[in-house]
Coordinates of C-alpha atoms in Angstrom, one line a residue:
Chain A
M363 CA 85.1 98.9 152.9
A364 CA 82.9 96.1 154.2
K365 CA 85.5 94.9 156.6
K366 CA 85.9 98.3 158.1
R367 CA 82.2 98.6 158.8
K368 CA 82.2 95.3 160.6
H369 CA 85.0 96.5 162.8
E370 CA 83.1 99.5 163.6
E371 CA 80.0 97.5 164.6
A372 CA 82.0 95.4 166.8
S373 CA 83.6 98.3 168.6
E374 CA 80.2 100.0 169.0
E375 CA 78.9 96.9 170.7
G376 CA 81.8 97.0 173.0
R377 CA 81.0 100.5 173.9
K378 CA 77.4 99.7 174.7
K379 CA 78.7 97.1 177.2
D380 CA 80.7 99.8 178.9
E381 CA 77.7 102.0 179.1
V382 CA 79.7 105.1 179.1
A383 CA 78.5 107.9 177.0
P384 CA 80.3 106.8 173.8
E385 CA 82.5 109.3 172.1
R386 CA 81.4 109.7 168.6
P387 CA 84.1 108.9 166.1
K388 CA 84.9 111.7 163.7
R389 CA 83.0 111.7 160.5
T390 CA 84.3 111.9 157.1
L391 CA 82.1 112.6 154.1
T392 CA 81.3 108.9 153.4
A393 CA 81.8 107.0 156.7
W394 CA 82.8 107.1 160.3
K395 CA 86.5 107.5 160.8
S396 CA 87.9 104.6 162.7
E397 CA 91.0 105.0 164.9
Q398 CA 92.8 102.2 163.1
L399 CA 92.5 104.0 159.9
E400 CA 93.9 107.2 161.4
K401 CA 96.9 105.2 162.7
Q402 CA 97.5 103.9 159.2
N403 CA 97.4 107.4 157.8
D404 CA 100.1 108.5 160.2
A405 CA 102.7 106.2 158.6
P406 CA 104.1 107.5 155.4
V407 CA 102.1 105.8 152.8
F408 CA 103.2 106.0 149.2
R409 CA 100.6 107.3 146.8
N410 CA 101.2 107.5 143.2
K411 CA 99.9 110.9 142.1
E412 CA 101.4 111.1 138.7
K413 CA 99.3 112.9 136.1
V414 CA 100.3 113.2 132.5
L415 CA 99.5 116.0 130.2
I416 CA 99.3 115.0 126.6
T417 CA 99.4 117.6 123.9
C418 CA 100.8 118.0 120.4
S419 CA 102.0 120.7 118.2
R420 CA 100.0 122.5 115.6
R421 CA 100.0 121.2 112.0
I422 CA 100.4 117.6 113.3
I423 CA 99.3 115.0 110.7
S424 CA 96.4 112.7 111.3
R425 CA 98.5 109.5 111.8
Y426 CA 100.4 111.1 114.7
R427 CA 97.4 112.7 116.1
H428 CA 95.7 109.3 116.2
L429 CA 98.8 108.0 118.0
M430 CA 98.4 110.7 120.5
L431 CA 94.7 110.0 121.0
N432 CA 95.6 106.3 121.5
M433 CA 97.9 107.3 124.3
V434 CA 95.2 109.3 125.9
A435 CA 92.9 106.2 125.7
L436 CA 95.6 104.0 127.2
L437 CA 96.5 106.3 130.1
P438 CA 93.5 107.0 132.3
H439 CA 95.6 109.3 134.5
S440 CA 96.3 111.6 131.5
K441 CA 94.8 114.9 130.5
K442 CA 94.5 116.1 127.0
D443 CA 95.1 119.6 126.1
N444 CA 94.8 121.9 123.0
K445 CA 97.5 122.0 120.4
V446 CA 100.5 124.1 121.2
E447 CA 102.3 126.3 118.7
S448 CA 105.7 124.6 118.3
E449 CA 107.6 127.8 117.9
D450 CA 110.5 129.2 119.9
S451 CA 108.8 129.6 123.3
K452 CA 107.0 126.3 123.4
G453 CA 109.0 125.2 126.4
A454 CA 107.8 128.1 128.5
T455 CA 104.2 127.8 127.4
L456 CA 104.3 124.1 128.0
N457 CA 105.7 124.4 131.5
E458 CA 103.1 126.9 132.3
L459 CA 100.4 124.7 130.9
V460 CA 101.6 121.6 132.9
E461 CA 101.6 123.6 136.0
F462 CA 98.2 125.0 135.3
R463 CA 96.7 121.6 134.7
N464 CA 98.3 120.2 137.9
C465 CA 100.3 117.5 136.1
T466 CA 103.6 116.1 136.9
Y467 CA 104.5 114.7 133.5
C468 CA 104.1 115.9 130.0
L469 CA 104.0 114.0 126.8
F470 CA 104.4 116.4 123.9
F471 CA 104.1 115.2 120.4
E472 CA 105.9 117.6 118.1
C473 CA 105.4 117.2 114.4
R474 CA 107.8 118.9 112.0
K475 CA 107.7 119.3 108.3
Q476 CA 104.5 117.2 108.2
K477 CA 106.8 114.2 108.3
D478 CA 108.9 113.8 111.5
L479 CA 107.4 113.2 114.9
Y480 CA 109.4 114.1 118.0
L481 CA 108.2 113.0 121.4
W482 CA 109.1 115.0 124.5
M483 CA 108.8 113.2 127.9
A484 CA 109.2 115.8 130.6
R485 CA 108.8 115.8 134.3
S486 CA 107.2 119.1 135.1
P487 CA 108.6 121.3 137.7
D488 CA 112.3 120.6 137.4
G489 CA 113.2 118.0 135.0
P490 CA 114.5 115.8 133.5
S491 CA 113.1 115.7 130.0
V492 CA 113.9 113.4 127.1
K493 CA 113.5 114.2 123.5
F494 CA 112.8 111.2 121.2
L495 CA 112.4 110.8 117.5
V496 CA 109.5 108.5 116.8
N497 CA 109.7 106.0 114.1
A498 CA 107.6 103.1 112.7
V499 CA 104.3 104.4 114.0
H500 CA 101.2 102.1 113.8
T501 CA 98.1 103.3 115.5
M502 CA 95.4 101.3 117.2
E503 CA 93.0 102.0 114.3
E504 CA 94.8 99.7 112.0
L505 CA 92.7 96.6 111.3
K506 CA 95.6 94.2 111.5
L507 CA 95.8 94.6 115.3
T508 CA 92.9 92.5 116.5
G509 CA 93.2 92.7 120.2
N510 CA 91.1 94.8 122.6
H511 CA 91.1 95.4 126.3
L512 CA 89.3 97.3 129.0
K513 CA 89.7 101.0 128.9
G514 CA 91.6 102.1 132.0
S515 CA 92.7 98.7 133.3
R516 CA 96.2 98.9 134.8
P517 CA 98.9 97.7 132.4
I518 CA 101.8 95.5 133.4
L519 CA 105.1 97.0 132.2
T520 CA 107.8 94.7 131.0
F521 CA 111.3 96.0 130.3
S522 CA 114.1 94.2 128.6
S523 CA 117.1 93.7 130.8
N524 CA 119.3 96.1 128.9
F525 CA 117.4 99.0 130.5
D526 CA 119.4 98.4 133.7
K527 CA 122.8 98.6 132.0
E528 CA 123.4 102.3 131.5
P529 CA 122.4 105.4 133.5
R530 CA 120.6 106.9 130.5
W531 CA 118.4 103.9 130.1
M532 CA 117.8 103.6 133.8
L533 CA 116.6 107.2 133.9
I534 CA 114.4 106.7 130.9
K535 CA 113.0 103.5 132.4
E536 CA 112.1 105.2 135.6
M537 CA 110.3 107.9 133.6
I538 CA 108.5 105.4 131.6
T539 CA 107.3 103.5 134.6
Q540 CA 106.0 106.7 136.1
I541 CA 104.3 107.9 133.0
F542 CA 102.9 104.6 131.6
G543 CA 102.0 102.9 134.9
T544 CA 98.4 103.7 135.9
P545 CA 98.3 104.7 139.6
K546 CA 96.8 102.1 141.9
D547 CA 93.3 102.9 142.9
H548 CA 93.0 105.7 140.4
R549 CA 89.4 106.7 140.1
K550 CA 89.3 106.0 136.4
A551 CA 91.3 102.7 136.6
K552 CA 89.5 99.4 136.4
P553 CA 90.4 96.7 138.9
F554 CA 91.5 94.0 136.4
H555 CA 94.7 93.4 134.5
D556 CA 94.2 92.4 130.9
H557 CA 97.0 94.1 129.0
I558 CA 100.7 94.4 129.0
F559 CA 103.1 97.0 127.7
A560 CA 106.4 95.7 126.3
F561 CA 109.4 98.1 126.2
S562 CA 112.5 96.7 124.8
I563 CA 115.8 98.2 123.6
V564 CA 116.9 96.9 120.2
D565 CA 119.5 98.7 118.2
N566 CA 119.6 101.6 120.7
H567 CA 115.9 102.3 120.1
I568 CA 113.0 101.7 122.5
W569 CA 110.3 99.6 120.9
F570 CA 106.8 99.8 122.3
R571 CA 104.2 97.1 122.0
N572 CA 100.8 96.7 123.7
F573 CA 99.3 93.2 124.0
Q574 CA 96.0 91.9 125.3
V575 CA 96.4 89.0 127.7
S576 CA 93.8 86.3 127.3
V577 CA 93.8 83.5 129.9
P578 CA 91.1 80.8 130.3
H579 CA 89.5 81.4 133.8
N580 CA 86.3 81.2 135.8
E581 CA 87.2 83.0 139.0
T582 CA 88.5 86.5 139.1
D583 CA 91.5 85.7 141.3
K584 CA 92.5 82.3 140.0
M585 CA 93.4 81.0 136.6
D586 CA 92.2 77.6 135.4
R587 CA 94.6 74.7 135.7
G588 CA 97.4 75.2 133.2
G589 CA 96.1 78.7 132.5
L590 CA 99.6 80.1 132.4
D591 CA 100.6 77.7 129.6
K592 CA 97.4 78.4 127.7
M593 CA 97.9 82.2 128.0
T594 CA 97.9 83.9 124.6
L595 CA 98.6 87.5 123.7
I596 CA 96.9 89.4 121.0
E597 CA 98.4 92.7 119.9
V598 CA 96.2 95.7 120.5
G599 CA 98.5 98.5 119.4
P600 CA 99.7 101.1 119.0
R601 CA 103.3 100.4 117.9
F602 CA 106.1 102.9 117.8
C603 CA 109.8 103.0 118.1
L604 CA 111.6 105.8 120.1
N605 CA 115.1 107.0 119.3
P606 CA 116.4 109.1 122.2
I607 CA 118.1 112.3 120.9
K608 CA 118.8 114.2 124.1
I609 CA 118.2 114.2 127.8
F610 CA 117.9 117.6 129.4
G611 CA 118.3 118.4 133.1
G612 CA 115.3 120.7 133.3
S613 CA 111.8 120.3 131.9
F614 CA 111.7 121.2 128.3
G615 CA 115.3 122.5 128.5
G616 CA 118.1 123.0 130.9
P617 CA 121.6 121.5 130.7
T618 CA 122.1 118.6 128.4
L619 CA 122.9 115.5 130.3
Y620 CA 123.1 113.2 127.3
S621 CA 123.1 113.5 123.6
N622 CA 122.9 110.6 121.3
P623 CA 126.1 110.3 119.3
L624 CA 124.6 108.0 116.8
Y625 CA 121.6 110.2 116.1
I626 CA 121.2 111.6 112.6
S627 CA 118.3 113.8 112.1
P628 CA 115.8 112.8 109.4
N629 CA 116.5 116.1 107.6
Q630 CA 120.1 115.0 107.2
I631 CA 119.1 111.6 106.0
R632 CA 116.9 113.1 103.4
A633 CA 119.5 115.6 102.3
M634 CA 122.0 112.8 101.9
E635 CA 119.7 110.8 99.7
K636 CA 119.0 113.9 97.6
R637 CA 122.7 114.6 97.3
K638 CA 123.2 111.1 96.1
K639 CA 120.6 111.5 93.4
A640 CA 121.9 114.9 92.4
G641 CA 125.4 113.6 92.0
K642 CA 124.5 111.7 88.9
Y643 CA 124.2 114.6 86.5
V644 CA 127.2 116.4 87.9
K645 CA 129.3 113.3 87.4
K646 CA 128.1 113.0 83.8
V647 CA 129.0 116.6 83.0
K648 CA 132.3 116.2 84.6
A649 CA 133.1 113.1 82.6
K650 CA 132.1 114.8 79.4
T651 CA 134.4 117.8 80.0
R652 CA 137.2 115.6 81.0
R653 CA 136.9 113.6 77.8
K654 CA 136.9 116.8 75.8
M655 CA 140.0 118.1 77.5
H656 CA 141.7 114.8 76.9
E657 CA 140.9 114.8 73.2
L658 CA 142.2 118.4 72.9
E659 CA 145.4 117.5 74.6
N660 CA 146.1 114.4 72.6
P661 CA 145.0 115.1 69.0
L662 CA 145.0 112.2 66.5
E663 CA 147.9 112.0 64.0
P664 CA 146.8 112.7 60.5
D665 CA 146.1 109.5 58.6
E666 CA 148.4 108.9 55.6
F667 CA 145.8 106.8 53.8
A668 CA 143.0 109.2 54.5
D669 CA 142.4 110.2 50.9
L670 CA 143.6 107.1 49.2
W671 CA 140.3 106.2 47.6
K672 CA 139.2 109.7 46.8
E673 CA 140.8 110.1 43.4
Chain B
M1483 CA 109.5 133.7 142.7
N1484 CA 108.5 135.4 139.6
G1485 CA 112.0 136.3 138.7
L1486 CA 113.1 132.8 139.3
T1487 CA 110.5 131.3 137.0
E1488 CA 111.3 133.9 134.3
Q1489 CA 114.9 132.9 134.5
K1490 CA 114.0 129.3 134.0
Y1491 CA 111.9 130.2 131.0
L1492 CA 114.7 132.1 129.5
L1493 CA 117.0 129.2 130.1
T1494 CA 114.6 126.8 128.4
K1495 CA 114.1 129.1 125.6
E1496 CA 117.8 129.2 125.0
T1497 CA 118.2 125.5 124.9
M1498 CA 115.3 125.0 122.6
E1499 CA 116.8 127.6 120.2
E1500 CA 120.1 125.9 120.4
D1501 CA 118.5 122.7 119.5
D1502 CA 116.8 124.2 116.5
I1503 CA 119.9 125.8 115.3
D1504 CA 121.7 122.6 115.6
D1505 CA 119.1 121.0 113.3
E1506 CA 119.4 123.7 110.7
E1507 CA 123.1 123.5 110.7
M1508 CA 122.9 119.9 110.0
D1509 CA 120.5 120.7 107.1
S1510 CA 122.5 123.3 105.3
G1511 CA 126.1 122.7 106.2
S1512 CA 128.4 119.8 105.8
G1513 CA 128.0 119.7 102.1
S1514 CA 130.7 117.2 101.0
E1515 CA 131.0 115.5 104.3
E1516 CA 129.3 112.1 104.5
I1517 CA 128.1 111.1 107.9
P1518 CA 128.8 107.5 108.7
L1519 CA 126.1 105.9 110.6
S1520 CA 128.2 103.6 112.7
E1521 CA 130.7 106.1 114.0
P1522 CA 129.6 108.2 117.0
S1523 CA 130.1 111.9 116.8
K1524 CA 132.9 113.2 119.1
D1525 CA 131.1 116.1 120.7
A1526 CA 128.3 114.0 122.3
V1527 CA 127.5 114.7 125.9
Y1528 CA 127.2 111.9 128.4
N1529 CA 127.0 113.1 132.0
R1530 CA 126.6 109.9 133.9
E1531 CA 126.7 111.5 137.4
G1532 CA 124.1 114.0 136.4
L1533 CA 121.8 111.3 135.0
L1534 CA 122.1 109.2 138.2
E1535 CA 121.5 112.3 140.3
K1536 CA 118.4 113.1 138.4
L1537 CA 117.3 109.5 138.6
E1538 CA 117.6 109.6 142.4
E1539 CA 115.7 112.8 142.5
I1540 CA 112.7 111.5 140.6
A1541 CA 112.7 107.9 141.6
W1542 CA 110.0 106.4 143.7
P1543 CA 111.1 104.9 147.1
K1544 CA 113.1 101.7 146.6
D1545 CA 111.1 99.6 149.1
L1546 CA 107.9 100.3 147.2
E1547 CA 105.5 97.4 146.9
W1548 CA 105.4 95.8 143.5
I1549 CA 101.7 96.3 143.1
H1550 CA 102.3 100.1 142.6
K1551 CA 104.8 99.6 139.9
L1552 CA 103.7 96.4 138.1
T1553 CA 107.1 96.2 136.3
I1554 CA 108.7 93.0 135.1
V1555 CA 112.2 92.8 133.8
Y1556 CA 112.8 90.3 131.1
D1557 CA 116.3 88.9 130.4
Q1558 CA 116.9 89.1 126.7
A1559 CA 119.3 86.3 125.9
E1560 CA 120.7 87.2 122.5
E1561 CA 121.0 90.2 120.3
I1562 CA 118.1 90.7 118.0
D1563 CA 118.5 91.6 114.3
V1564 CA 116.4 94.7 113.9
N1565 CA 115.8 94.3 110.2
D1566 CA 114.4 90.8 110.5
D1567 CA 110.7 91.7 111.3
L1568 CA 109.6 88.2 112.3
T1569 CA 112.3 87.5 114.8
R1570 CA 112.1 91.0 116.3
E1571 CA 108.3 90.7 116.8
L1572 CA 108.7 87.3 118.1
A1573 CA 111.2 88.6 120.7
F1574 CA 108.8 91.3 121.8
Y1575 CA 106.0 88.7 122.0
N1576 CA 108.2 86.4 124.1
Q1577 CA 109.1 89.2 126.4
A1578 CA 105.4 90.1 126.9
V1579 CA 104.4 86.5 127.5
N1580 CA 107.1 86.0 130.0
G1581 CA 106.2 89.3 131.7
A1582 CA 102.5 88.4 131.8
R1583 CA 103.2 85.0 133.3
N1584 CA 105.4 86.4 136.0
A1585 CA 103.0 89.2 136.8
F1586 CA 100.0 86.9 137.0
E1587 CA 101.8 84.5 139.2
K1588 CA 102.6 87.3 141.6
L1589 CA 99.1 88.7 141.5
Q1590 CA 97.7 85.2 142.1
S1591 CA 99.9 84.7 145.1
M1592 CA 98.7 88.1 146.5
G1593 CA 95.1 86.9 146.2
I1594 CA 93.9 90.0 144.6
P1595 CA 91.2 89.7 141.9
F1596 CA 92.9 90.5 138.7
L1597 CA 91.1 88.6 135.9
R1598 CA 88.1 90.2 134.3
P1599 CA 85.0 88.1 134.9
P1600 CA 83.1 87.2 131.7
D1601 CA 80.0 89.1 132.7
F1602 CA 81.9 92.3 133.4
Y1603 CA 81.0 94.7 130.7
A1604 CA 82.8 98.1 130.5
E1605 CA 84.1 100.5 128.0
M1606 CA 86.9 99.0 125.9
V1607 CA 89.8 100.8 124.3
K1608 CA 88.5 100.0 120.9
S1609 CA 84.8 100.6 120.1
D1610 CA 82.4 97.9 119.1
N1611 CA 82.1 99.5 115.7
H1612 CA 85.8 99.2 115.2
M1613 CA 85.9 95.6 116.4
L1614 CA 83.1 94.8 113.9
K1615 CA 85.3 96.3 111.1
I1616 CA 88.2 94.1 112.2
K1617 CA 85.9 91.1 112.3
S1618 CA 84.5 91.7 108.8
R1619 CA 88.0 92.2 107.5
L1620 CA 89.1 88.9 109.0
L1621 CA 86.1 87.2 107.4
V1622 CA 86.8 88.7 104.0
E1623 CA 90.4 87.6 104.2
K1624 CA 89.3 84.0 105.1
K1625 CA 86.9 84.0 102.2
K1626 CA 89.5 85.2 99.8
M1627 CA 91.9 82.4 100.9
E1628 CA 89.2 79.8 100.4
E1629 CA 88.3 81.0 97.0
A1630 CA 91.9 81.0 95.9
E1631 CA 92.3 77.5 97.1
E1632 CA 89.2 76.4 95.2
R1633 CA 90.4 78.0 92.1
K1634 CA 93.7 76.2 92.4
K1635 CA 91.9 72.9 92.9
A1636 CA 89.7 73.5 89.8
R1637 CA 92.7 74.3 87.7
E1638 CA 94.5 71.2 88.8
S1639 CA 91.5 68.9 88.1
K1640 CA 91.1 70.5 84.7
K1641 CA 94.6 69.8 83.8
R1642 CA 94.2 66.2 84.9
A1643 CA 91.0 65.8 82.9
K1644 CA 92.8 67.0 79.8
E1645 CA 95.4 64.4 80.3
V1646 CA 92.8 61.7 80.7
Q1647 CA 91.0 62.8 77.6
A1648 CA 94.1 62.8 75.5
H1649 CA 95.0 59.3 76.7
K1650 CA 91.5 58.1 75.9
L1651 CA 91.7 59.5 72.3
K1652 CA 95.0 57.9 71.8
E1653 CA 93.7 54.5 72.9
K1654 CA 90.7 54.8 70.7
A1655 CA 92.9 55.5 67.6
K1656 CA 95.1 52.6 68.5
R1657 CA 92.2 50.2 68.8
K1658 CA 90.8 51.3 65.5
K1659 CA 94.1 50.8 63.8
E1660 CA 94.4 47.3 65.3
E1661 CA 91.0 46.3 64.1
I1662 CA 91.6 47.4 60.6
D1663 CA 94.9 45.6 60.6
S1664 CA 93.3 42.4 61.8
V1665 CA 90.6 42.5 59.2
K1666 CA 93.2 43.0 56.4
K1667 CA 95.2 40.2 57.7
W1668 CA 92.2 38.0 57.8
R1669 CA 91.3 38.8 54.2
K1670 CA 94.8 38.1 53.0
Q1671 CA 94.8 34.8 54.7
R1672 CA 91.6 34.0 53.0
Q1673 CA 92.8 34.9 49.6
Q1674 CA 95.9 32.9 50.1
S1675 CA 94.1 29.9 51.2
G1676 CA 91.9 30.2 48.0
F1677 CA 88.7 30.0 49.9
A1678 CA 86.3 31.1 47.3
R1679 CA 83.3 28.9 47.9
N1680 CA 81.1 31.8 48.6
S1681 CA 81.9 34.6 46.3
K1682 CA 79.1 36.8 47.6
A1683 CA 80.5 36.6 51.1
E1684 CA 83.7 37.8 49.8
E1685 CA 82.1 40.8 48.4
M1686 CA 80.8 41.6 51.9
D1687 CA 82.4 45.0 52.1
F1688 CA 84.5 45.7 55.1
G1689 CA 85.7 48.8 53.5
D1690 CA 88.2 48.7 50.7
G1691 CA 90.9 51.1 51.7
A1692 CA 90.1 54.6 50.6
N1693 CA 86.7 53.6 49.2
S1694 CA 85.3 52.5 52.5
F1695 CA 85.5 56.0 53.9
Q1696 CA 83.5 57.5 51.0
R1697 CA 79.9 57.8 51.4
S1698 CA 78.0 55.3 49.3
N1699 CA 75.6 56.7 46.8
K1700 CA 72.9 54.2 47.6
K1701 CA 69.8 55.5 49.0
R1702 CA 69.2 53.9 52.3
P1703 CA 65.6 52.8 52.8
G1704 CA 64.0 54.1 55.9
V1705 CA 66.6 56.7 56.5
T1706 CA 66.2 60.4 56.1
P1707 CA 68.7 62.2 54.0
G1708 CA 70.2 64.1 56.9
D1709 CA 70.3 61.2 59.3
R1710 CA 73.8 60.4 60.5
S1711 CA 72.9 58.1 63.2
G1712 CA 73.9 55.1 61.2
G1713 CA 70.6 53.3 61.7
F1714 CA 70.8 53.3 65.4
K1715 CA 67.8 55.3 65.7
A1716 CA 65.4 53.1 63.9
K1717 CA 66.4 49.9 65.7
E1718 CA 63.8 49.8 68.3
K1719 CA 60.9 51.3 66.4
N1720 CA 58.1 49.3 65.1
K1721 CA 57.4 48.7 61.4
R1722 CA 54.6 51.2 61.0
R1723 CA 56.7 53.9 62.6
T1724 CA 59.6 53.2 60.3
F1725 CA 57.4 53.2 57.3
R1726 CA 55.9 56.5 58.2
E1727 CA 59.2 58.1 59.0
S1728 CA 60.6 57.0 55.7
K1729 CA 57.5 58.5 54.0
F1730 CA 57.3 61.8 56.0
G1731 CA 60.8 62.0 57.4
H1732 CA 61.9 62.3 60.9
G1733 CA 65.0 63.7 62.7
G1734 CA 68.1 64.9 61.1
R1735 CA 68.8 68.3 59.8
K1736 CA 65.9 70.0 58.2
G1737 CA 68.0 71.9 55.8
M1738 CA 69.1 68.8 54.0
K1739 CA 65.5 67.8 53.2
K1740 CA 64.5 71.1 51.9
K1741 CA 67.4 71.5 49.5
N1742 CA 67.2 70.7 45.9
T1743 CA 69.4 68.0 44.5
A1744 CA 70.2 67.2 40.9
E1745 CA 67.4 64.7 40.7
T1746 CA 64.7 67.0 42.0
T1747 CA 65.7 69.8 39.7
N1748 CA 65.6 67.5 36.7
D1749 CA 62.3 65.9 37.7
L1750 CA 59.6 67.8 35.8
S1751 CA 56.9 65.3 36.4
V1752 CA 55.3 67.4 39.1
F1753 CA 54.5 70.2 36.7
N1754 CA 51.2 69.9 35.0
K1755 CA 50.8 70.4 31.3
S1756 CA 48.0 72.8 32.0
D1757 CA 50.3 74.8 34.2
L1758 CA 52.8 75.1 31.4
R1759 CA 50.2 76.8 29.3
G1760 CA 49.4 79.2 32.1
S1761 CA 47.4 79.0 35.2
K1762 CA 43.8 79.8 35.4
K1763 CA 44.5 82.8 37.6
R1764 CA 46.7 84.3 34.9
K1765 CA 44.0 83.9 32.3
R1766 CA 41.7 86.0 34.2

């Protein structure tokens, strides 16, 4: 801003020399509008206007709720909303809600059976949306994670290279960059960079980590000598692991573009385990009956010496 | 417009329901069928073109400046074993470090202030209260470790002390035996050589086998009955003191002095004849 003002002063001096009744530049709310700025505005300038609505379903458990709140704390361009009933028409209500709150993205934490957490990432008016199963959740409140960073500083996003190998990962990567990247010059964003998000695909899951970056430095735009080598990262949290289930064309619905062939729902896994346990007794009973049948079919021959010692 | 949106809602509703039904089917059905984890199911959808189309639809312009995105791609060299927690976390850390280095280099070349000055105070993600908790936990953990180490050290030193003590005792016993042996030898030699000029000297008792360990019946002058110090106590005292102590007693166990012995019970000299007849008090 300071630079602009100087420019203006210079131009005003010039006008005084001309001694022509100077045309007053247009005023904005805060300052005089200079012509240069207007010219800049004419060119299409990219502005990141992504806003993320973060909500969760009813009956979400505390751990997952804390995870959601952590996300709210990490994303200054997010808005939090009330819990949504996760019944049949949640897609419709959510779409309405996102529109109502002027958001472009929605992160919806859906908790089922007080156990399983699903995360919906949806772009609002017309898709796409991704449904994830969330595993291995650690919230920021855990005392093992000792790092800390500014609230609202813009994160650096790192992706492992296998995000660029397949279309589904590419799409998810783009969505993640738009959701998790804080817009430049956002009013709640702080001007420094002191943390980094790591997204990496291992075993077809996306793993999320958040680290604080600590570098020895004195000035704000320069590191000390060898600062890059001395850089250390301290984990801040939260941690979670996303297993993509489906990608839909629309927001919270629409045609399925991708469904994970390797995905097994947690219900299924639990049922399998139960069945394994249940099989034990059935097997025992079966073995018993089989033995009985076998004995009936092959009776023992009467022993000749059975009553030898009885006399 | 309204109709259009309604249609959309209907559509979404349908898909959501489908999804739910799918889940339930997986719950109840497929009783005997075991689902292998490694084999992908056949009816999976993978619409590559559709995905790419969507990607183009939502993507930011390609010539976007890096400062808007702040993304760094890290080339992962080898496959990571998911179940090995340490290597997995290390891989994530490496990715993050690499990304941070690259990003900071870029930022530095741009000349934008990006490092937080030490006197810049602002709201942090974690509250001070929470950070205090973390700190106290770290301290407690450190203390615990130190204590455990101390205990370990003490245990070890105790063990060593025991060993040393045992060794000492053994040596003492050995020395004693040697001394006794040497004395016996000496006496034998003496007897053999017939050296009997001084018979009294021969009687000087060094302890005659089993007898030497028995306590002698002699009353030791100047030693109280309970005194087991072996005369060490009286060595440095003056004559008057020793006399008085022998008379009144000093040191040793009190119980021994107060007990009756055979001599004292038989000694009736203390009793007066007049007392035998009856005391004056009784008379009255």
